[in-house]
Amino acid sequence: MDLAQLLDDKLICVCAGSGGVGKTTTSASIAIGMAARGKRVAVLTIDPAKRLADSLGLSELGTDLKEIDPKIFEPFGLEMTGELHAAMLDPKRTFDELIERYAPDHDTYERILDNRIYKELSNAVAGSQEYMAMEKLLELHELGDFDLLVLDTPPSRNALDFLDAPTRLARFIEGRSLRVFLAPGRFGLKLAGRSGSLLFSALKRITGIDLLKDLSEFFANFADMASGFSERAQRVDALLRGSESTFLLICSPEHEPADEAIFLRRKLHEQKLPFGGAIVNKVRRDYFRARKQLDDNLSEQLEARVMENYERQRLLGRRDAEGVERLEKSLGVENVIEVPLFSDDIHGAEGLVHMIDRLFA
Amino acid sequence: MTSTAAGNTRTRKPPLDLFQHRLLFVTGKGGVGKTTVAAALGLAASQAGLRTIVCELDSRERIGPAFGVQMRGFEEVELAPDLYAIQIDTQHAIEEYLMLQIKVRPVYDMLFKNRIFDYFAAATPGLAELVSIGKVWELAQADRLTKGASEYDLVIVDAPATGHAIAMLEAPETFRRIARVGPIHRQAGYIQSFMHDPEKTAVLAVATAEEMPVNETVDLRAALKERVNLDIDIAIVNSLEPQFFSEAEIEQIRGAGDSAPVEAAVLQWERSQRQHEQYARLAKDLKRPLVTLPFIYERTIGRTELQTLADMLAEQLAAPLAEAVADIEEDDLEDAG
């Protein structure tokens, strides 16, 4: 697979895969590699653990897009002819900006930002990251400042959570089914009909009256904005399905991450999302057909230990090679991009340049 | 630390400090081996005589197969003597919670038939985390809410990766504030105070001795303090490469010509050196007791490998934690091999 060729006419590259396979580092390397090929690139991460900053050798990375100094890669022989920007997204702020955009008036905007439920949920809760990633992607895409946007997907419990995010965002905002029977009435809330009051008392028992009331207010405030969100969700959906987007699956040769990639491949197919290829990180050296004679200058005891270690490493390398073969077969691709296992995590400019050399080989 | 005690130690030993908690929350960066560590801890605890359950919090089942046991989802399944496992999924956790709350079958059925609560749950992000942690809490109670259920001495949670784990730990407090009064407020309060009682709950961070897992573990400690006022009790450094060769030996080996065994020896040595440095950095920056587990060369981690890891954990945890901190010396790494 030729990464530069694949990404040449793409506007969006989504990197997906399970945790611990080097997704963030790979996203950063792809972005740098394309910037070195003259593109204006932005790489986005939603990672709460500051891994992109780590990857780029920065101590901090803000929520606003920041241009990365091309000089940090120069000592290692990489010349940045394009531009590289990076940001770590902040769910709360992205949500606030969205509300500002869609609120019909300033009062509604302030009322929502003041709502207790909004305050708690927009900030603290897992899952909001995925909504936001998609939102920011759309926003940047529509701004049109960049040739390529690279998205590092959040480390979800389920690596696919983010794919449903646009729809869930709309569903969350609309709260359609709840609004039907939580219409604010004279006594705070009223419910339609007999079954309505039964349901109401059941819900009240679970949640307590206050929570129901706050939820009701929350959704009432959103009522005028729901169509805006829903329409936006559809636009993100269309964007990701389009030919200007591509999904790269990132994994390692180990069983579980590889299985996750195979599973993701199937999901992409089901959801008609464009699959671009797979990158397999942390592949151990395969000593198949390597010269194994040792010169005769080691003690017998040391030679035995060298051979014992070799046998172990050889088996590990074989296992990884089989893992890659299995992956290629299951994904239905001719070849995946293999990145070798380095002696430590890739971090800092030098390591990234090594990785880029492998990715764009 | 001496070399690993071999074999099955089934004699009932006095419970270790760590095992005197009621709940162990095992988290860490993705891909560092949380599930393996949770399973090995479970085995060690059960063999110390504690009735133990390991909770898997995502849909993929990984613990059952290692014991050759078919998991049954939300049901508590016996893996080995005194060792159980359960897969906690949101849907079942919500259903069980509702059934406990409503108690009136027709009303419950109506809520479900109309998929009303589905909408409610989908419309309320964080509820999934709350009911999942709620189920964990339920399992850890002496007096279980589940009808006919027996008490566990220890509940071990194979928690999500760090970011989501913190969100999960925050969920009770978030909902306690959201609900202000009423049943959710009350129950979230119970869960909250249980999770924050250092005598009852311990947090274990799993890491590998690599740059980013080490950074993330150090960040995790700060984030836990800031956001949920908890601390890491122990960090477990997993998958350590053994030190096969000394530096002098590696110099000799380098001289043995250009061949695959030489390359393999040098690569292995470099990896173990880098890990050694990262381990030392973690010890210095985290300032919490560390326990180590070796890299497992076998293709899959089954019952035999888990037993080996469980014995290593039991032995290292037997040393009082305070000593363990003082003991963080470079030779720990060699002992781990």
XYZ file of C-alpha atoms in Angstrom:
698
model
C 0.000 0.000 0.000
C 1.328 3.440 -0.918
C 0.212 5.806 1.800
C 1.214 9.027 0.041
C -0.703 7.999 -3.056
C -3.774 6.938 -1.068
C -3.928 10.210 0.838
C -3.009 12.488 -2.041
C -6.603 13.279 -3.042
C -8.189 12.754 0.386
C -9.491 15.465 2.669
C -10.128 13.311 5.704
C -8.181 10.394 7.144
C -9.645 8.635 10.180
C -7.314 6.356 12.167
C -9.172 3.665 14.067
C -8.164 0.675 16.152
C -8.040 -0.660 19.680
C -6.016 0.924 22.485
C -2.277 0.466 22.886
C -1.404 -0.146 19.244
C 0.180 3.242 18.623
C -2.840 4.951 17.083
C -1.949 8.441 18.237
C 1.673 8.133 17.145
C 0.592 6.732 13.799
C -1.871 9.599 13.291
C 0.832 12.123 14.079
C 3.307 10.392 11.730
C 0.814 10.312 8.877
C 0.114 14.010 9.347
C 3.808 14.923 9.477
C 4.569 12.708 6.480
C 1.911 14.398 4.368
C 3.010 17.854 5.533
C 6.509 16.911 4.395
C 4.954 16.250 1.000
C 3.717 19.795 0.749
C 0.225 19.494 2.207
C -1.436 21.716 4.745
C -2.377 19.157 7.362
C -4.196 19.284 10.693
C -4.109 16.396 13.121
C -6.779 16.192 15.807
C -6.900 14.091 18.906
C -9.517 13.787 21.578
C -7.176 11.949 23.794
C -7.583 12.906 27.435
C -4.102 11.543 28.139
C -2.047 14.119 26.190
C -0.500 11.454 24.027
C -0.384 13.546 20.889
C 1.638 16.184 22.674
C 3.923 13.417 23.883
C 4.167 12.115 20.358
C 5.077 15.466 18.942
C 7.625 15.985 21.646
C 5.634 18.850 23.142
C 4.873 19.264 26.788
C 1.500 20.854 26.160
C -0.950 20.953 23.326
C -3.903 23.302 23.487
C -7.472 23.024 22.384
C -6.890 25.486 19.560
C -5.071 24.368 16.460
C -1.426 25.216 16.794
C 1.186 25.137 14.074
C 3.991 22.725 14.881
C 7.463 24.153 14.385
C 8.892 22.433 11.285
C 12.404 22.941 12.657
C 11.970 20.195 15.262
C 12.167 17.583 12.501
C 15.007 19.132 10.497
C 17.906 17.683 12.508
C 16.588 14.238 11.572
C 16.476 14.899 7.860
C 12.799 15.674 7.410
C 11.967 18.878 5.618
C 8.472 20.225 6.064
C 7.436 21.779 2.768
C 3.791 22.009 3.813
C 2.304 22.891 7.194
C 1.440 20.867 10.221
C -1.158 21.938 12.760
C -2.324 19.996 15.772
C -4.945 20.295 18.477
C -6.261 18.361 21.387
C -9.979 18.874 21.485
C -11.946 19.925 24.504
C -15.496 18.523 24.688
C -16.951 21.248 26.898
C -15.747 24.074 24.698
C -16.827 22.492 21.466
C -20.290 21.936 22.914
C -20.545 25.514 24.141
C -19.608 26.781 20.695
C -22.228 24.573 19.117
C -24.929 25.889 21.412
C -23.854 29.414 20.608
C -24.190 28.681 16.910
C -27.623 27.113 17.088
C -29.334 28.954 19.900
C -32.117 31.095 18.442
C -31.257 33.933 20.800
C -28.811 34.891 23.507
C -31.265 34.137 26.329
C -31.680 30.536 25.206
C -27.910 30.226 24.914
C -27.405 31.413 28.468
C -30.272 29.329 29.802
C -28.749 26.177 28.330
C -25.260 26.924 29.526
C -26.778 27.500 32.955
C -28.819 24.306 32.988
C -27.455 21.939 35.590
C -27.778 18.916 33.374
C -25.976 20.582 30.533
C -23.158 21.670 32.822
C -22.622 18.210 34.173
C -23.054 16.285 31.002
C -21.191 18.401 28.491
C -18.081 18.261 30.592
C -17.661 15.242 32.714
C -19.114 12.371 30.879
C -17.456 9.777 28.713
C -18.909 9.607 25.251
C -19.157 13.321 24.696
C -15.652 13.105 23.223
C -16.888 11.156 20.268
C -19.696 13.596 19.502
C -17.246 16.357 19.592
C -14.609 14.748 17.402
C -17.107 14.454 14.598
C -18.353 17.969 15.118
C -14.883 19.482 14.984
C -14.053 17.466 11.912
C -17.051 18.872 10.099
C -16.324 22.389 11.244
C -12.711 22.301 10.037
C -13.689 20.635 6.823
C -16.227 23.331 6.074
C -13.716 26.039 6.867
C -11.617 24.582 4.070
C -8.258 25.774 5.395
C -6.578 22.400 5.155
C -5.696 19.902 2.444
C -5.948 16.994 4.848
C -7.469 16.396 8.274
C -6.145 13.436 10.237
C -8.337 12.256 13.107
C -7.006 10.126 15.901
C -10.093 8.389 17.281
C -10.640 8.308 21.024
C -9.727 5.196 23.003
C -13.308 4.016 23.345
C -14.502 0.928 25.052
C -15.714 0.154 21.592
C -13.521 1.543 18.845
C -16.632 2.063 16.748
C -18.455 4.344 19.133
C -17.335 7.346 17.199
C -18.974 6.155 13.992
C -22.428 6.397 15.529
C -21.603 9.684 17.165
C -23.367 11.973 14.676
C -26.603 10.051 15.015
C -26.336 9.793 18.754
C -25.634 13.498 18.960
C -28.835 14.209 17.120
C -30.785 11.744 19.213
C -29.373 13.172 22.409
C -30.143 16.735 21.456
C -33.584 15.975 20.168
C -34.616 13.888 23.152
C -37.612 13.344 20.947
C -39.297 10.520 22.791
C -38.828 12.099 26.143
C -40.151 15.457 25.073
C -43.376 13.869 23.950
C -44.386 13.062 27.472
C -42.278 15.537 29.364
C -43.899 18.650 28.018
C -43.627 21.405 30.613
C -47.058 22.159 31.935
C -48.665 24.282 34.584
C -47.351 22.109 37.407
C -43.930 21.789 35.930
C -44.696 18.657 33.983
C -47.686 17.018 32.477
C -48.090 13.758 30.748
C -50.617 12.782 28.167
C -53.333 10.317 29.136
C -53.608 7.497 31.612
C -50.615 5.506 30.486
C -48.688 8.729 30.542
C -49.317 9.273 34.203
C -48.388 5.673 34.971
C -45.137 6.088 33.089
C -44.545 9.348 34.800
C -44.898 7.877 38.249
C -42.580 5.022 37.266
C -39.921 7.380 35.947
C -40.340 9.665 38.924
C -39.696 6.737 41.198
C -36.413 6.040 39.477
C -35.110 9.488 38.936
C -36.738 11.697 41.497
C -38.906 14.607 40.452
C -36.102 17.136 40.197
C -34.153 15.217 37.635
C -37.251 14.803 35.491
C -37.977 18.497 35.733
C -34.434 19.485 34.809
C -34.402 17.069 31.922
C -37.682 18.437 30.722
C -36.364 21.992 30.806
C -33.189 20.876 29.167
C -34.955 19.356 26.214
C -37.466 22.175 26.006
C -34.579 24.585 25.570
C -33.151 22.471 22.849
C -36.453 22.204 21.004
C -35.718 25.004 18.563
C -32.222 23.811 17.850
C -32.871 20.146 17.280
C -33.247 20.378 13.546
C -29.892 22.149 13.277
C -28.136 19.348 15.074
C -29.927 16.666 13.180
C -29.029 18.237 9.867
C -25.427 18.529 10.994
C -25.312 14.887 11.962
C -26.411 13.981 8.462
C -23.714 16.165 6.945
C -20.974 14.477 8.989
C -22.379 11.148 7.935
C -22.310 12.068 4.259
C -18.819 13.511 4.567
C -17.398 10.324 6.077
C -19.037 8.133 3.448
C -17.761 10.256 0.597
C -14.807 9.514 -1.649
C -12.730 12.295 -0.083
C -12.605 10.374 3.215
C -10.662 7.265 4.104
C -10.424 5.032 7.161
C -7.107 3.475 8.145
C -7.151 0.589 10.577
C -4.258 0.577 13.038
C -3.310 -2.570 14.922
C -0.453 -4.798 16.057
C 0.149 -8.396 14.931
C -1.181 -9.696 18.236
C -4.394 -11.609 18.255
C -6.739 -9.177 19.932
C -5.774 -5.939 18.170
C -5.775 -7.809 14.843
C -9.227 -9.226 15.559
C -10.414 -5.734 16.418
C -9.142 -4.492 13.039
C -10.941 -7.333 11.247
C -14.105 -6.526 13.154
C -13.769 -2.832 12.272
C -13.239 -3.725 8.622
C -16.569 -5.556 8.612
C -18.305 -2.664 10.343
C -16.917 -0.170 7.828
C -18.250 -2.350 5.045
C -21.689 -2.626 6.668
C -21.880 1.105 7.149
C -20.569 1.811 3.667
C -17.591 3.730 5.002
C -14.466 3.850 2.829
C -11.665 1.523 3.994
C -8.203 2.720 2.923
C -5.870 0.095 4.349
C -4.224 -1.221 7.475
C -1.071 -0.299 9.370
C 0.451 -2.961 11.599
C 2.704 -1.558 14.302
C 5.134 -3.333 16.625
C 6.000 -6.168 14.248
C 8.916 -8.230 15.534
C 11.751 -9.169 13.225
C 11.097 -12.376 11.289
C 14.367 -14.348 11.138
C 13.097 -16.654 8.445
C 16.022 -17.497 6.120
C 18.453 -15.459 8.188
C 22.057 -16.606 8.651
C 22.261 -18.272 12.022
C 25.928 -19.405 12.355
C 27.911 -17.775 15.117
C 31.632 -17.098 14.870
C 33.484 -19.371 17.211
C 34.527 -16.933 19.905
C 31.835 -17.280 22.593
C 32.035 -19.551 25.564
C 29.881 -22.642 25.274
C 27.665 -21.425 28.064
C 27.102 -17.977 26.531
C 26.569 -19.443 23.090
C 23.871 -21.716 24.494
C 22.103 -18.712 26.017
C 22.425 -16.715 22.801
C 20.843 -19.592 20.914
C 18.123 -19.992 23.524
C 17.238 -16.312 23.221
C 17.402 -16.569 19.441
C 14.976 -19.473 19.443
C 12.499 -17.489 21.545
C 12.817 -14.369 19.410
C 12.578 -16.416 16.230
C 9.293 -17.939 17.413
C 7.942 -14.498 18.336
C 8.942 -13.171 14.913
C 7.330 -16.145 13.197
C 4.177 -15.629 15.210
C 4.009 -11.960 14.193
C 4.583 -12.845 10.527
C 1.715 -15.326 10.711
C -0.400 -12.692 12.408
C 0.240 -10.261 9.556
C -0.587 -12.935 6.960
C -3.813 -13.798 8.725
C -4.689 -10.123 8.883
C -4.079 -9.554 5.195
C -6.216 -12.558 4.322
C -9.076 -11.520 6.609
C -9.019 -7.900 5.510
C -8.841 -8.911 1.869
C -5.823 -6.696 1.144
C -2.654 -7.455 -0.798
C -0.335 -5.922 1.743
C -0.566 -3.953 4.922
C 2.021 -1.415 6.034
C 4.323 -2.981 8.627
C 6.173 -0.941 11.229
C 8.782 -2.815 13.278
C 8.835 -3.056 17.046
C 11.305 -0.492 18.312
C 13.144 -0.788 21.589
C 10.841 1.777 23.191
C 7.667 3.667 22.271
C 8.054 6.109 19.460
C 8.119 9.596 20.905
C 9.886 12.800 20.090
C 10.910 14.065 16.686
C 13.612 11.502 15.941
C 11.403 8.502 16.624
C 8.608 10.015 14.552
C 10.937 10.477 11.590
C 11.906 6.771 11.801
C 8.249 5.857 11.836
C 7.432 8.145 8.902
C 10.230 6.480 6.897
C 8.542 3.131 7.442
C 5.007 4.332 6.778
C 5.887 6.083 3.546
C 8.534 3.572 2.398
C 12.188 -10.425 46.286
C 13.447 -13.908 45.614
C 12.610 -16.148 42.726
C 9.007 -17.179 42.164
C 7.359 -19.719 44.406
C 6.529 -22.662 42.216
C 3.335 -24.655 42.052
C -0.158 -24.293 43.380
C -0.285 -22.828 46.817
C -3.723 -23.723 47.990
C -3.133 -23.349 51.688
C -5.142 -20.515 53.188
C -2.801 -17.693 53.984
C -3.762 -14.564 55.884
C -5.148 -12.047 53.372
C -2.623 -9.571 52.028
C -2.994 -5.845 52.667
C -4.330 -5.300 49.209
C -6.816 -8.139 49.515
C -8.322 -6.640 52.638
C -10.139 -4.182 50.429
C -13.548 -5.030 49.133
C -13.037 -3.671 45.624
C -9.994 -3.485 43.380
C -10.299 -1.179 40.399
C -7.754 -2.178 37.725
C -7.060 0.419 35.020
C -4.231 1.613 32.737
C -3.435 2.579 29.172
C -4.998 0.432 26.469
C -3.087 -2.697 25.517
C -0.939 -3.031 28.643
C -2.611 -6.232 29.840
C -5.282 -5.079 32.305
C -7.403 -8.164 31.764
C -4.491 -10.543 32.351
C -3.534 -8.710 35.527
C -7.146 -8.669 36.771
C -7.439 -12.418 36.134
C -4.106 -13.209 37.831
C -5.071 -11.054 40.824
C -8.379 -12.891 40.985
C -6.613 -16.238 40.999
C -4.202 -15.099 43.698
C -7.034 -13.765 45.866
C -9.162 -16.892 45.479
C -6.180 -19.060 46.415
C -5.646 -16.909 49.483
C -9.089 -18.089 50.516
C -11.185 -15.131 49.387
C -14.415 -15.644 47.475
C -13.560 -13.432 44.508
C -15.295 -12.175 41.387
C -13.693 -10.500 38.368
C -15.920 -8.099 36.401
C -15.348 -7.502 32.701
C -16.778 -4.177 31.682
C -16.809 -4.439 27.931
C -18.563 -6.858 25.666
C -15.552 -8.919 24.648
C -15.076 -11.944 26.828
C -11.482 -12.688 27.600
C -11.314 -14.145 31.071
C -13.569 -17.161 30.525
C -11.523 -18.742 27.694
C -8.293 -18.617 29.754
C -9.997 -20.916 32.246
C -11.754 -22.970 29.587
C -15.094 -21.726 30.878
C -17.971 -20.462 28.762
C -19.101 -17.085 30.067
C -22.822 -16.424 30.384
C -22.910 -12.669 30.043
C -24.500 -10.934 33.016
C -24.571 -14.172 35.035
C -21.954 -14.898 37.685
C -19.930 -17.874 36.436
C -17.484 -20.018 38.419
C -14.016 -20.150 36.832
C -12.124 -22.010 39.543
C -12.654 -22.733 43.238
C -13.709 -19.448 44.898
C -13.158 -17.546 41.646
C -16.045 -16.134 39.641
C -16.487 -13.800 36.682
C -19.264 -11.663 35.232
C -19.569 -9.512 32.119
C -21.293 -6.254 32.949
C -23.014 -4.714 29.963
C -25.067 -1.545 30.069
C -28.310 -3.049 28.816
C -28.475 -5.727 31.514
C -27.232 -3.378 34.201
C -30.028 -0.925 33.364
C -32.653 -3.653 33.295
C -31.558 -5.026 36.648
C -31.453 -1.561 38.151
C -34.945 -0.778 36.911
C -36.359 -4.029 38.166
C -34.933 -3.326 41.614
C -36.395 0.184 41.566
C -39.814 -0.486 40.201
C -40.610 -3.894 41.598
C -44.007 -3.776 39.856
C -43.756 -6.102 36.900
C -46.418 -4.498 34.633
C -44.921 -1.035 34.983
C -41.463 -2.449 34.344
C -42.710 -4.277 31.256
C -44.370 -1.142 29.977
C -41.194 0.898 30.347
C -39.343 -1.729 28.418
C -41.917 -2.476 25.754
C -42.096 1.182 24.909
C -38.324 1.353 24.925
C -38.790 4.438 27.021
C -35.847 3.787 29.225
C -33.700 3.094 26.185
C -34.378 6.608 25.039
C -33.814 7.929 28.499
C -30.468 6.149 28.698
C -29.405 7.226 25.226
C -30.417 10.776 26.019
C -28.452 10.810 29.241
C -24.772 10.191 28.558
C -23.011 8.865 31.597
C -25.945 6.769 32.729
C -24.225 3.736 31.204
C -21.187 4.375 33.380
C -23.357 4.916 36.420
C -25.309 1.671 36.143
C -22.135 -0.294 35.375
C -20.342 1.013 38.429
C -23.615 0.525 40.311
C -23.549 -3.177 39.492
C -19.921 -3.412 40.632
C -20.957 -1.780 43.886
C -23.831 -4.207 44.270
C -21.478 -7.169 43.859
C -19.234 -5.761 46.585
C -21.998 -5.462 49.196
C -22.159 -7.914 52.088
C -25.923 -7.841 51.802
C -26.529 -8.237 48.084
C -29.597 -6.714 46.438
C -29.756 -9.555 43.927
C -32.104 -12.257 45.203
C -30.371 -15.412 46.433
C -26.904 -14.030 45.646
C -23.955 -14.871 47.889
C -21.453 -12.462 49.318
C -18.032 -11.934 47.767
C -14.977 -11.125 49.811
C -13.350 -9.292 46.925
C -14.552 -7.730 43.681
C -11.951 -7.033 40.981
C -12.917 -4.695 38.142
C -11.213 -5.045 34.777
C -11.894 -1.369 34.093
C -11.708 0.558 30.812
C -8.568 2.469 29.785
C -7.557 5.472 31.893
C -9.680 8.224 30.314
C -12.898 6.264 30.463
C -12.017 4.755 33.819
C -11.906 8.215 35.367
C -15.230 9.099 33.736
C -16.641 5.940 35.251
C -15.344 6.814 38.702
C -16.801 10.306 38.311
C -20.236 9.097 37.290
C -21.677 8.638 40.813
C -20.708 12.156 41.890
C -21.954 13.632 38.612
C -25.344 11.993 39.017
C -25.534 12.774 42.690
C -25.257 16.438 41.739
C -27.593 16.175 38.782
C -30.366 14.448 40.679
C -30.089 16.605 43.829
C -32.693 14.509 45.675
C -34.524 11.270 45.081
C -33.458 7.693 44.496
C -30.671 8.315 41.966
C -29.174 10.956 44.216
C -29.308 8.594 47.190
C -27.909 5.565 45.390
C -25.185 7.515 43.641
C -24.251 8.766 47.117
C -23.879 5.209 48.463
C -21.702 4.227 45.534
C -19.686 7.411 45.847
C -18.869 6.939 49.518
C -17.976 3.286 48.951
C -15.590 4.106 46.138
C -13.976 6.820 48.219
C -13.391 4.750 51.292
C -9.706 3.790 51.067
C -10.338 0.850 53.356
C -12.863 -0.565 50.912
C -11.649 0.428 47.463
C -8.154 0.305 45.983
C -7.048 1.545 42.561
C -4.429 -0.440 40.656
C -2.693 1.011 37.616
C -1.247 -1.393 35.073
C 1.557 -0.149 32.821
C 4.284 -1.467 30.614
C 7.803 -0.053 30.963
C 7.535 2.139 27.874
C 7.502 5.911 27.418
C 3.805 6.560 26.949
C 2.325 4.038 29.374
C 4.671 5.458 32.018
C 3.586 9.033 31.229
C -0.053 8.038 31.255
C 0.281 6.296 34.616
C 1.891 9.376 36.162
C -0.861 11.552 34.636
C -3.476 9.114 35.877
C -2.357 9.610 39.459
C -2.701 13.390 39.143
C -6.075 13.142 37.387
C -7.451 10.703 39.964
C -6.498 13.091 42.761
C -7.887 16.136 41.042
C -11.126 14.747 39.660
C -12.209 12.003 42.012
C -9.931 12.454 45.016
C -8.556 8.917 44.770
C -4.988 7.659 44.618
C -3.215 4.784 42.944
C -2.591 2.152 45.609
C -0.220 0.017 43.549
C 1.129 0.122 40.014
C 1.801 -3.141 38.240
C 4.526 -3.073 35.606
C 3.595 -5.783 33.143
C 5.426 -7.602 30.317
C 8.946 -6.850 31.475
C 11.615 -8.361 29.245
C 14.014 -10.501 31.244
C 17.677 -9.470 31.325
C 19.258 -12.432 29.573
C 22.675 -10.850 29.104
C 24.961 -8.494 30.960
C 26.511 -5.522 29.226
C 29.911 -7.279 29.100
C 28.317 -10.330 27.534
C 26.586 -8.217 24.918
C 29.989 -6.781 23.939
C 31.298 -10.318 23.449
C 28.196 -11.345 21.524
C 28.533 -8.369 19.197
C 31.932 -9.759 18.256
C 30.452 -13.090 17.187
C 29.804 -12.005 13.637
C 26.900 -10.870 11.546
C 24.156 -13.360 12.187
C 20.558 -13.578 13.309
C 21.271 -14.895 16.844
C 23.602 -11.931 17.450
C 21.018 -9.491 16.188
C 18.312 -11.131 18.297
C 20.504 -10.917 21.398
C 21.334 -7.248 20.820
C 17.710 -6.300 20.127
C 16.507 -8.144 23.214
C 19.186 -6.488 25.323
C 18.333 -3.016 24.007
C 14.666 -3.541 24.767
C 15.366 -4.720 28.285
C 17.696 -1.735 28.818
C 15.064 0.743 27.652
C 12.490 -0.936 29.895
C 14.885 -0.781 32.802
C 15.181 2.996 32.328
C 11.435 3.445 31.994
C 10.834 1.349 35.079
C 13.230 3.523 37.064
C 11.466 6.645 35.751
C 8.061 5.306 36.781
C 9.360 4.458 40.251
C 10.782 7.954 40.624
C 7.844 9.940 39.194
C 4.913 7.906 40.470
C 6.162 7.417 44.022
C 3.822 4.502 44.598
C 4.574 0.856 45.311
C 5.421 -1.101 42.173
C 4.936 -4.748 41.451
C 6.391 -6.400 38.334
C 5.293 -9.175 35.991
C 7.432 -10.680 33.209
C 6.766 -10.848 29.499
C 5.029 -14.127 28.691
C 6.509 -15.917 25.699
C 3.622 -18.311 25.216
C 1.222 -17.625 22.375
C -1.839 -17.415 24.575
C -2.145 -16.773 28.263
C -4.046 -19.716 29.697
C -4.566 -21.209 33.080
C -0.912 -22.255 33.523
C 0.464 -18.814 32.687
C -2.118 -17.108 34.906
C -1.067 -19.351 37.781
C 2.558 -18.327 37.294
C 1.565 -14.644 37.297
C -0.757 -15.126 40.291
C 2.062 -16.696 42.313
C 4.382 -13.821 41.420
C 1.759 -11.278 42.462
C 1.000 -13.067 45.711
C 4.657 -13.208 46.616
C 5.363 -9.549 45.847
C 2.184 -8.330 47.511
C 3.035 -10.246 50.672
C 5.667 -7.611 51.430
C 4.043 -4.701 53.260
C 3.329 -1.849 50.862
C 5.371 0.697 52.788
C 8.449 -1.469 52.405
C 7.720 -1.890 48.748
C 8.116 1.846 48.226
C 11.455 1.898 49.996
C 12.428 -1.131 47.997
C 12.126 0.419 44.574
C 15.658 -0.236 43.486
C 17.058 -1.037 40.151
C 17.567 -4.707 40.992
C 13.797 -5.175 41.119
C 13.888 -5.451 37.393
C 16.371 -8.296 37.432
C 14.321 -10.141 39.998
C 11.278 -9.845 37.780
C 12.923 -11.991 35.150
